[in-house]
Amino acid sequence: MPTVMAHLNSAINTIERWAKRSHLLSYPSILQIELSSSCNLTCTICARSEFPYGPGYFPLSSFSSLVPAFPYVKKLILHGYGEPLMHPKFPEIMEIIGPHSCHKSFYTNGTLLSGKRVDAIFQGNIDEIAVSIDTPHAPTFESIRTGASFRRIVENIDNFIAKRDARKKTKRPRVILATVAMTDTVQHLPSLVDFAASLGVDAVEVNYLMAYKKSLVKKSLYFLQEQSNIAFIEAKERAKRHGMELRLPALFSLKKTHEGPRPQNVCPRLYDFIYIGYDANVRPCCFPLLFVGNISNESIKEIWNGKAYQNLRESFAKRMPPQFCGECLTGTYTDVDSEKCHISCEMR
């Protein structure tokens, strides 16, 4: 549970965004740290190997330098483009963050969710872990998550939940099945909800596939909108029947007259969020080419109010943001009915 100080800090975030300040009194409320850019799988849908990135692990010394910000943080996210459980100092990281009461979570492919790492997760007082399972159909799953064993991951989840539930404390972390919805898996979504219920997980989370290369375009649900909506609605009915939480993205509108969302003038992430990569480079969002500092050389407060961050905030105040940011604010990358929300590469 976030502290009173964290809630107050979040309120100041909102006021400073409204005032379009460039120099902030507040800390970021959401802190995302990429523990690892390395992964033990080579998933066909992952963009990690498509650009020069890693492999590597976030330095433990830099992690310790972030501790002064923790009392102000409401959410601490511990994943990025790699598998966080591969970090060689994962138990030490859990020991550092354990006493802090912000909401803590991460995504994992589930292959390493066993042994001492499980004990470390409990020590870290993690609130939520999301395990990537796109379908309950093992051959399809293993064709997407190359190098994974469906049976072993399911066993890991089952054992983790049993060990969690045997503890006398509250049932934390919550376990989420995270699925990437695409043409190969969307028809399995209702049965995935049934499967999740049989495992005893707490929720299912669905995200659309982003086709970042030509070979993935044909797998995008952008070209299968009506069937996608049908599967999503049926999955919602199954989840309701099981009394399970289902986190669905927006459905397609199926209307040619759709106008999209109203453009925003200010990016909220500039006032409440920091993304720190495995190499300690700091970014204002997950976009990999926009850097505002390095946590190995500066404190989080110095970066948060450094020249690069202030210039970026001022560019929004003047309505002259970087091109990518401008497209994001207009909903180009976030509106479900926009092609670029699903396809980021050239199709021809």
Short mmCIF file of C-alpha atoms in Angstrom, two decimals:
data_model
loop_
_atom_site.label_atom_id
_atom_site.label_comp_id
_atom_site.label_asym_id
_atom_site.label_seq_id
_atom_site.Cartn_x
_atom_site.Cartn_y
_atom_site.Cartn_z
CA MET A 1 0.00 0.00 0.00
CA PRO A 2 1.53 3.37 -1.02
CA THR A 3 2.34 5.78 1.80
CA VAL A 4 0.55 9.04 2.56
CA MET A 5 3.66 10.78 1.24
CA ALA A 6 3.31 8.89 -2.07
CA HIS A 7 -0.34 9.92 -2.44
CA LEU A 8 0.55 13.54 -1.68
CA ASN A 9 3.40 13.41 -4.19
CA SER A 10 1.00 12.07 -6.83
CA ALA A 11 -1.38 14.95 -6.20
CA ILE A 12 1.50 17.40 -6.69
CA ASN A 13 2.35 15.59 -9.97
CA THR A 14 -1.14 16.42 -11.21
CA ILE A 15 -0.97 20.07 -10.14
CA GLU A 16 2.44 20.55 -11.78
CA ARG A 17 1.18 18.96 -15.01
CA TRP A 18 -1.82 21.28 -15.00
CA ALA A 19 0.50 24.26 -14.41
CA LYS A 20 2.87 23.03 -17.16
CA ARG A 21 5.89 23.49 -14.93
CA SER A 22 9.31 22.53 -16.25
CA HIS A 23 11.07 22.41 -12.84
CA LEU A 24 9.19 20.12 -10.45
CA LEU A 25 8.91 19.93 -6.68
CA SER A 26 7.62 16.36 -6.85
CA TYR A 27 9.25 13.01 -7.49
CA PRO A 28 7.95 10.62 -10.15
CA SER A 29 5.03 8.53 -8.84
CA ILE A 30 5.72 5.61 -11.18
CA LEU A 31 9.20 4.17 -11.45
CA GLN A 32 9.97 1.47 -14.03
CA ILE A 33 13.32 -0.28 -13.80
CA GLU A 34 14.45 -2.73 -16.46
CA LEU A 35 16.22 -5.33 -14.35
CA SER A 36 17.37 -7.29 -17.40
CA SER A 37 17.67 -6.89 -21.15
CA SER A 38 18.69 -10.55 -21.39
CA CYS A 39 16.21 -13.34 -21.96
CA ASN A 40 16.33 -17.13 -22.08
CA LEU A 41 13.67 -17.30 -24.81
CA THR A 42 13.54 -16.05 -28.41
CA CYS A 43 9.84 -15.32 -28.81
CA THR A 44 8.69 -14.70 -32.38
CA ILE A 45 6.69 -11.63 -31.36
CA CYS A 46 9.35 -9.90 -29.24
CA ALA A 47 11.12 -6.79 -30.53
CA ARG A 48 14.06 -7.17 -28.13
CA SER A 49 16.37 -8.65 -30.77
CA GLU A 50 15.39 -6.19 -33.49
CA PHE A 51 17.67 -3.37 -32.37
CA PRO A 52 21.10 -3.11 -30.68
CA TYR A 53 20.08 -3.60 -27.07
CA GLY A 54 21.92 -5.54 -24.42
CA PRO A 55 22.24 -8.15 -23.20
CA GLY A 56 22.83 -6.85 -19.70
CA TYR A 57 21.57 -6.34 -16.17
CA PHE A 58 20.73 -3.24 -14.17
CA PRO A 59 23.65 -2.55 -11.77
CA LEU A 60 22.88 -3.24 -8.14
CA SER A 61 24.83 -0.15 -7.04
CA SER A 62 22.58 2.07 -9.16
CA PHE A 63 19.52 0.37 -7.76
CA SER A 64 20.57 1.32 -4.24
CA SER A 65 20.85 4.97 -5.31
CA LEU A 66 17.12 4.99 -6.13
CA VAL A 67 16.05 4.17 -2.58
CA PRO A 68 15.56 7.86 -1.56
CA ALA A 69 12.76 8.10 -4.13
CA PHE A 70 10.84 5.04 -2.93
CA PRO A 71 8.77 6.79 -0.22
CA TYR A 72 7.32 9.02 -2.96
CA VAL A 73 6.60 6.22 -5.45
CA LYS A 74 3.14 4.66 -5.80
CA LYS A 75 4.13 2.04 -8.39
CA LEU A 76 7.45 0.26 -8.88
CA ILE A 77 7.60 -1.77 -12.12
CA LEU A 78 10.52 -4.20 -12.44
CA HIS A 79 10.57 -5.35 -16.06
CA GLY A 80 11.52 -4.07 -19.50
CA TYR A 81 12.64 -5.81 -22.67
CA GLY A 82 14.21 -8.79 -20.88
CA GLU A 83 13.41 -11.46 -18.29
CA PRO A 84 13.73 -9.95 -14.78
CA LEU A 85 14.22 -13.30 -13.04
CA MET A 86 17.51 -13.72 -14.94
CA HIS A 87 19.14 -10.91 -12.96
CA PRO A 88 22.02 -12.55 -11.02
CA LYS A 89 21.33 -10.29 -8.03
CA PHE A 90 17.56 -10.75 -8.04
CA PRO A 91 17.41 -11.89 -4.35
CA GLU A 92 19.47 -8.84 -3.29
CA ILE A 93 17.13 -6.53 -5.21
CA MET A 94 14.12 -8.09 -3.49
CA GLU A 95 15.82 -7.52 -0.15
CA ILE A 96 16.31 -3.83 -0.97
CA ILE A 97 12.73 -3.17 -2.06
CA GLY A 98 11.02 -5.45 0.49
CA PRO A 99 10.53 -2.84 3.25
CA HIS A 100 9.00 -0.26 0.89
CA SER A 101 5.23 -0.12 0.64
CA CYS A 102 4.66 1.00 -2.95
CA HIS A 103 2.83 -1.31 -5.36
CA LYS A 104 5.49 -3.61 -6.86
CA SER A 105 5.06 -5.74 -9.99
CA PHE A 106 6.79 -7.35 -12.94
CA TYR A 107 6.19 -9.50 -16.03
CA THR A 108 7.96 -12.83 -16.46
CA ASN A 109 7.96 -15.66 -18.99
CA GLY A 110 7.57 -18.06 -16.06
CA THR A 111 10.41 -20.42 -16.95
CA LEU A 112 12.48 -19.41 -13.89
CA LEU A 113 9.60 -19.05 -11.44
CA SER A 114 10.91 -21.65 -9.01
CA GLY A 115 13.36 -22.35 -6.19
CA LYS A 116 15.15 -19.49 -4.46
CA ARG A 117 13.63 -16.91 -6.80
CA VAL A 118 10.19 -17.70 -5.41
CA ASP A 119 11.42 -17.14 -1.85
CA ALA A 120 13.01 -13.88 -2.99
CA ILE A 121 9.71 -12.71 -4.51
CA PHE A 122 7.99 -13.22 -1.17
CA GLN A 123 10.80 -11.36 0.60
CA GLY A 124 10.38 -8.47 -1.84
CA ASN A 125 6.70 -8.20 -0.92
CA ILE A 126 5.79 -8.11 -4.60
CA ASP A 127 2.13 -7.27 -5.16
CA GLU A 128 1.65 -8.69 -8.64
CA ILE A 129 3.43 -10.85 -11.21
CA ALA A 130 2.19 -11.38 -14.75
CA VAL A 131 3.19 -14.60 -16.52
CA SER A 132 3.13 -14.57 -20.32
CA ILE A 133 0.80 -17.31 -21.59
CA ASP A 134 -0.92 -16.48 -24.87
CA THR A 135 -2.96 -19.66 -25.28
CA PRO A 136 -3.77 -22.86 -23.40
CA HIS A 137 -2.90 -24.81 -26.56
CA ALA A 138 0.65 -26.02 -25.83
CA PRO A 139 1.91 -26.46 -29.44
CA THR A 140 0.73 -22.97 -30.40
CA PHE A 141 2.23 -21.48 -27.23
CA GLU A 142 5.59 -23.14 -27.82
CA SER A 143 5.65 -22.02 -31.46
CA ILE A 144 5.35 -18.40 -30.26
CA ARG A 145 7.48 -18.55 -27.10
CA THR A 146 10.45 -20.28 -28.68
CA GLY A 147 12.46 -22.28 -26.15
CA ALA A 148 9.68 -22.47 -23.55
CA SER A 149 8.04 -25.59 -22.16
CA PHE A 150 4.33 -25.05 -21.63
CA ARG A 151 4.12 -27.92 -19.15
CA ARG A 152 7.00 -26.62 -17.04
CA ILE A 153 5.66 -23.07 -16.89
CA VAL A 154 2.22 -24.31 -15.84
CA GLU A 155 3.86 -26.45 -13.13
CA ASN A 156 5.80 -23.38 -11.95
CA ILE A 157 2.62 -21.33 -11.72
CA ASP A 158 0.78 -24.11 -9.91
CA ASN A 159 3.60 -24.57 -7.39
CA PHE A 160 3.98 -20.82 -6.89
CA ILE A 161 0.28 -20.35 -6.12
CA ALA A 162 0.30 -23.33 -3.75
CA LYS A 163 3.30 -21.93 -1.87
CA ARG A 164 1.80 -18.44 -1.80
CA ASP A 165 -1.54 -19.67 -0.48
CA ALA A 166 0.15 -21.75 2.20
CA ARG A 167 1.64 -18.61 3.72
CA LYS A 168 -0.22 -17.08 6.64
CA LYS A 169 0.06 -13.57 5.21
CA THR A 170 -2.28 -12.03 2.63
CA LYS A 171 -2.38 -13.77 -0.74
CA ARG A 172 0.31 -11.70 -2.45
CA PRO A 173 1.53 -11.47 -5.07
CA ARG A 174 -1.54 -11.72 -7.25
CA VAL A 175 -0.80 -13.91 -10.28
CA ILE A 176 -1.90 -12.69 -13.70
CA LEU A 177 -1.84 -14.54 -17.02
CA ALA A 178 -0.74 -12.02 -19.67
CA THR A 179 -1.61 -12.78 -23.28
CA VAL A 180 -0.75 -11.10 -26.57
CA ALA A 181 -3.85 -11.25 -28.75
CA MET A 182 -3.19 -12.10 -32.41
CA THR A 183 -4.65 -14.19 -35.19
CA ASP A 184 -2.95 -17.34 -33.85
CA THR A 185 -4.44 -17.03 -30.37
CA VAL A 186 -7.56 -14.87 -30.33
CA GLN A 187 -9.89 -17.83 -30.87
CA HIS A 188 -8.34 -19.43 -27.76
CA LEU A 189 -9.01 -16.45 -25.52
CA PRO A 190 -12.30 -17.72 -23.98
CA SER A 191 -10.71 -21.10 -23.24
CA LEU A 192 -7.65 -19.31 -21.79
CA VAL A 193 -9.96 -17.68 -19.26
CA ASP A 194 -11.32 -21.13 -18.34
CA PHE A 195 -7.76 -22.45 -18.09
CA ALA A 196 -6.71 -19.53 -15.87
CA ALA A 197 -9.63 -20.21 -13.56
CA SER A 198 -8.62 -23.87 -13.28
CA LEU A 199 -5.10 -22.80 -12.28
CA GLY A 200 -6.42 -20.49 -9.59
CA VAL A 201 -4.77 -17.34 -10.94
CA ASP A 202 -6.25 -13.96 -10.07
CA ALA A 203 -6.74 -12.34 -13.47
CA VAL A 204 -6.13 -12.49 -17.20
CA GLU A 205 -4.65 -9.48 -19.00
CA VAL A 206 -4.97 -9.05 -22.76
CA ASN A 207 -2.93 -6.79 -25.04
CA TYR A 208 -3.01 -6.48 -28.82
CA LEU A 209 -0.01 -7.62 -30.82
CA MET A 210 2.17 -4.79 -32.15
CA ALA A 211 3.51 -5.78 -35.57
CA TYR A 212 6.96 -4.20 -35.59
CA LYS A 213 8.15 -6.17 -38.64
CA LYS A 214 6.52 -7.29 -41.89
CA SER A 215 6.34 -10.97 -40.96
CA LEU A 216 4.01 -10.10 -38.06
CA VAL A 217 1.58 -7.91 -40.00
CA LYS A 218 -0.60 -10.84 -41.04
CA LYS A 219 -0.94 -11.82 -37.37
CA SER A 220 -2.37 -8.45 -36.36
CA LEU A 221 -6.00 -8.31 -35.25
CA TYR A 222 -6.32 -5.02 -37.08
CA PHE A 223 -7.39 -7.15 -40.04
CA LEU A 224 -9.65 -9.39 -37.97
CA GLN A 225 -11.64 -6.83 -36.03
CA GLU A 226 -15.11 -8.38 -35.90
CA GLN A 227 -13.80 -11.83 -34.93
CA SER A 228 -11.57 -10.19 -32.34
CA ASN A 229 -14.49 -8.38 -30.73
CA ILE A 230 -16.53 -11.59 -30.62
CA ALA A 231 -13.71 -13.46 -28.85
CA PHE A 232 -13.18 -10.59 -26.38
CA ILE A 233 -16.88 -10.44 -25.51
CA GLU A 234 -17.06 -14.22 -25.01
CA ALA A 235 -13.93 -14.09 -22.82
CA LYS A 236 -15.61 -11.38 -20.74
CA GLU A 237 -18.65 -13.62 -20.23
CA ARG A 238 -16.43 -16.55 -19.19
CA ALA A 239 -14.53 -14.36 -16.71
CA LYS A 240 -17.79 -13.14 -15.21
CA ARG A 241 -18.94 -16.73 -14.85
CA HIS A 242 -15.73 -17.63 -12.99
CA GLY A 243 -15.74 -14.47 -10.89
CA MET A 244 -12.34 -13.62 -12.33
CA GLU A 245 -10.88 -10.24 -13.25
CA LEU A 246 -10.32 -9.78 -17.00
CA ARG A 247 -8.27 -6.83 -18.23
CA LEU A 248 -9.24 -6.17 -21.83
CA PRO A 249 -8.08 -3.41 -24.15
CA ALA A 250 -10.71 -1.39 -25.99
CA LEU A 251 -12.71 -3.24 -28.62
CA PHE A 252 -12.68 -2.11 -32.24
CA SER A 253 -15.45 0.37 -33.01
CA LEU A 254 -16.18 -1.20 -36.45
CA LYS A 255 -17.36 2.24 -37.60
CA LYS A 256 -15.76 4.00 -40.55
CA THR A 257 -16.80 7.36 -39.08
CA HIS A 258 -14.70 6.83 -35.95
CA GLU A 259 -12.90 10.10 -35.16
CA GLY A 260 -10.46 8.85 -32.57
CA PRO A 261 -9.60 10.37 -29.19
CA ARG A 262 -9.25 14.07 -28.55
CA PRO A 263 -5.56 15.09 -28.79
CA GLN A 264 -3.75 15.93 -25.57
CA ASN A 265 -1.53 18.99 -25.14
CA VAL A 266 0.69 17.67 -22.35
CA CYS A 267 2.18 14.22 -21.84
CA PRO A 268 1.31 13.04 -18.30
CA ARG A 269 4.37 10.77 -18.22
CA LEU A 270 6.67 13.81 -18.04
CA TYR A 271 5.24 14.58 -14.62
CA ASP A 272 4.77 11.19 -12.96
CA PHE A 273 6.90 8.51 -14.66
CA ILE A 274 10.53 7.52 -15.21
CA TYR A 275 11.84 4.53 -17.19
CA ILE A 276 15.37 3.36 -16.32
CA GLY A 277 16.97 0.88 -18.71
CA TYR A 278 19.29 -2.00 -17.84
CA ASP A 279 22.23 0.27 -18.78
CA ALA A 280 21.08 2.93 -16.25
CA ASN A 281 19.99 5.28 -19.05
CA VAL A 282 16.84 7.17 -18.12
CA ARG A 283 13.96 7.70 -20.55
CA PRO A 284 10.65 9.55 -20.10
CA CYS A 285 8.73 6.56 -21.52
CA CYS A 286 9.39 3.17 -23.13
CA PHE A 287 10.43 4.77 -26.46
CA PRO A 288 14.02 3.49 -26.75
CA LEU A 289 15.72 6.47 -28.41
CA LEU A 290 14.87 9.39 -26.13
CA PHE A 291 17.36 9.73 -23.23
CA VAL A 292 17.29 12.29 -20.42
CA GLY A 293 20.15 11.13 -18.19
CA ASN A 294 21.98 8.21 -16.59
CA ILE A 295 21.34 7.12 -13.03
CA SER A 296 24.96 5.97 -12.61
CA ASN A 297 26.17 9.57 -12.91
CA GLU A 298 23.31 11.58 -11.37
CA SER A 299 20.69 11.16 -8.69
CA ILE A 300 17.09 10.59 -9.70
CA LYS A 301 16.20 14.09 -8.44
CA GLU A 302 18.97 15.68 -10.52
CA ILE A 303 17.76 13.89 -13.65
CA TRP A 304 14.09 14.61 -12.92
CA ASN A 305 14.86 18.33 -12.91
CA GLY A 306 17.82 18.25 -15.29
CA LYS A 307 18.14 20.33 -18.42
CA ALA A 308 17.03 17.52 -20.76
CA TYR A 309 13.82 16.89 -18.83
CA GLN A 310 13.05 20.59 -18.44
CA ASN A 311 13.60 21.21 -22.15
CA LEU A 312 11.27 18.33 -22.98
CA ARG A 313 8.52 19.67 -20.72
CA GLU A 314 8.97 23.16 -22.17
CA SER A 315 8.63 21.79 -25.71
CA PHE A 316 5.16 20.56 -24.78
CA ALA A 317 4.27 23.87 -23.15
CA LYS A 318 5.19 25.55 -26.45
CA ARG A 319 3.25 22.87 -28.37
CA MET A 320 6.43 21.85 -30.19
CA PRO A 321 7.12 18.33 -28.82
CA PRO A 322 9.38 15.79 -30.55
CA GLN A 323 7.70 14.20 -33.59
CA PHE A 324 7.20 10.80 -31.99
CA CYS A 325 5.65 12.37 -28.87
CA GLY A 326 3.31 14.43 -31.01
CA GLU A 327 2.03 11.36 -32.81
CA CYS A 328 1.51 9.56 -29.51
CA LEU A 329 -0.52 12.44 -28.07
CA THR A 330 -2.89 12.45 -31.04
CA GLY A 331 -3.72 8.81 -30.37
CA THR A 332 -1.82 7.52 -33.40
CA TYR A 333 -0.19 4.81 -31.31
CA THR A 334 -2.83 4.42 -28.61
CA ASP A 335 -6.24 4.52 -30.33
CA VAL A 336 -7.38 0.94 -30.99
CA ASP A 337 -8.90 1.94 -34.33
CA SER A 338 -5.65 3.48 -35.56
CA GLU A 339 -3.52 1.31 -37.83
CA LYS A 340 -0.34 2.43 -36.05
CA CYS A 341 -1.70 1.17 -32.76
CA HIS A 342 -1.22 -2.32 -34.23
CA ILE A 343 1.37 -1.97 -37.00
CA SER A 344 4.53 0.07 -36.50
CA CYS A 345 6.42 -1.12 -39.60
CA GLU A 346 5.98 -0.42 -43.28
CA MET A 347 3.58 -3.01 -44.70
CA ARG A 348 4.94 -2.81 -48.25
#
